Amino acid sequence: MFITDSIRNGLPPHITQDIAGHTDINTTMSYNAIYPAEVIEAHRAFIARRRALRPSEEYRTPTSEEWDAFLGHFE
């Protein structure tokens, strides 16, 4: 029930996997009694709830310079 409740309430499956101690995401998902569409919708709702708690200025569009600096971290 923990895995199903966690994922249904927006906890990403890979984090649920870590908490449950599973080495394979398929093990976690086999315990999950919901459909993939529900997982996606629950995660979107979770993100929306988290964003509502943060200042809106944190979600502004980055400037070109900020975006280039961000991309530079992956080179």
Coordinates of C-alpha atoms in Angstrom, one line a residue:
M1 CA 0.0 0.0 0.0
F2 CA 2.9 2.4 0.7
I3 CA 4.1 2.3 -2.9
T4 CA 0.7 2.8 -4.4
D5 CA -0.2 5.6 -2.0
S6 CA 3.2 7.3 -2.5
I7 CA 3.0 7.3 -6.3
R8 CA -0.7 8.2 -6.3
N9 CA 0.1 11.2 -4.2
G10 CA 2.9 12.4 -6.5
L11 CA 6.1 10.9 -5.2
P12 CA 8.1 10.0 -8.4
P13 CA 8.4 6.3 -8.9
H14 CA 12.2 6.3 -8.9
I15 CA 12.2 8.0 -5.5
T16 CA 9.7 5.5 -4.2
Q17 CA 12.0 2.8 -5.6
D18 CA 14.9 4.1 -3.5
I19 CA 12.7 4.4 -0.3
A20 CA 11.5 0.8 -0.8
G21 CA 15.1 -0.4 -1.4
H22 CA 14.4 -1.9 -4.8
T23 CA 17.3 -2.2 -7.2
D24 CA 14.9 -2.5 -10.2
I25 CA 12.1 0.0 -11.0
N26 CA 10.1 -2.9 -12.4
T27 CA 9.9 -4.4 -8.9
T28 CA 8.5 -1.1 -7.5
M29 CA 6.0 -0.8 -10.3
S30 CA 4.8 -4.3 -9.8
Y31 CA 3.7 -3.3 -6.3
N32 CA 2.1 -0.2 -7.7
A33 CA -1.6 -0.8 -8.3
I34 CA -2.4 2.2 -10.5
Y35 CA -2.1 2.9 -14.2
P36 CA 0.7 5.0 -15.8
A37 CA -1.7 7.8 -16.7
E38 CA -2.6 8.1 -13.0
V39 CA 1.1 8.3 -12.1
I40 CA 1.7 11.1 -14.6
E41 CA -1.4 13.0 -13.3
A42 CA -0.4 12.5 -9.7
H43 CA 3.1 13.7 -10.4
R44 CA 1.8 16.8 -12.2
A45 CA -0.4 17.6 -9.2
F46 CA 2.5 17.1 -6.9
I47 CA 4.6 19.6 -8.9
A48 CA 1.8 22.1 -9.0
R49 CA 1.4 21.9 -5.2
R50 CA 5.2 22.3 -4.7
R51 CA 5.3 25.3 -7.0
A52 CA 2.4 26.9 -5.2
L53 CA 4.5 26.9 -2.0
R54 CA 7.5 28.6 -3.8
P55 CA 7.8 32.3 -4.7
S56 CA 6.6 32.8 -8.3
E57 CA 9.8 34.7 -9.2
E58 CA 11.7 31.4 -8.9
Y59 CA 9.7 30.2 -12.0
R60 CA 10.5 33.0 -14.3
T61 CA 12.0 32.4 -17.8
P62 CA 15.8 32.4 -17.6
T63 CA 17.7 35.0 -19.5
S64 CA 19.8 33.9 -22.5
E65 CA 23.0 34.3 -20.4
E66 CA 21.5 32.2 -17.6
W67 CA 20.5 29.5 -20.0
D68 CA 23.9 29.5 -21.7
A69 CA 25.6 29.2 -18.2
F70 CA 23.3 26.3 -17.3
L71 CA 24.0 24.5 -20.6
G72 CA 27.7 25.1 -20.0
H73 CA 27.6 22.8 -17.0
F74 CA 27.0 19.8 -19.3
E75 CA 29.9 20.4 -21.7

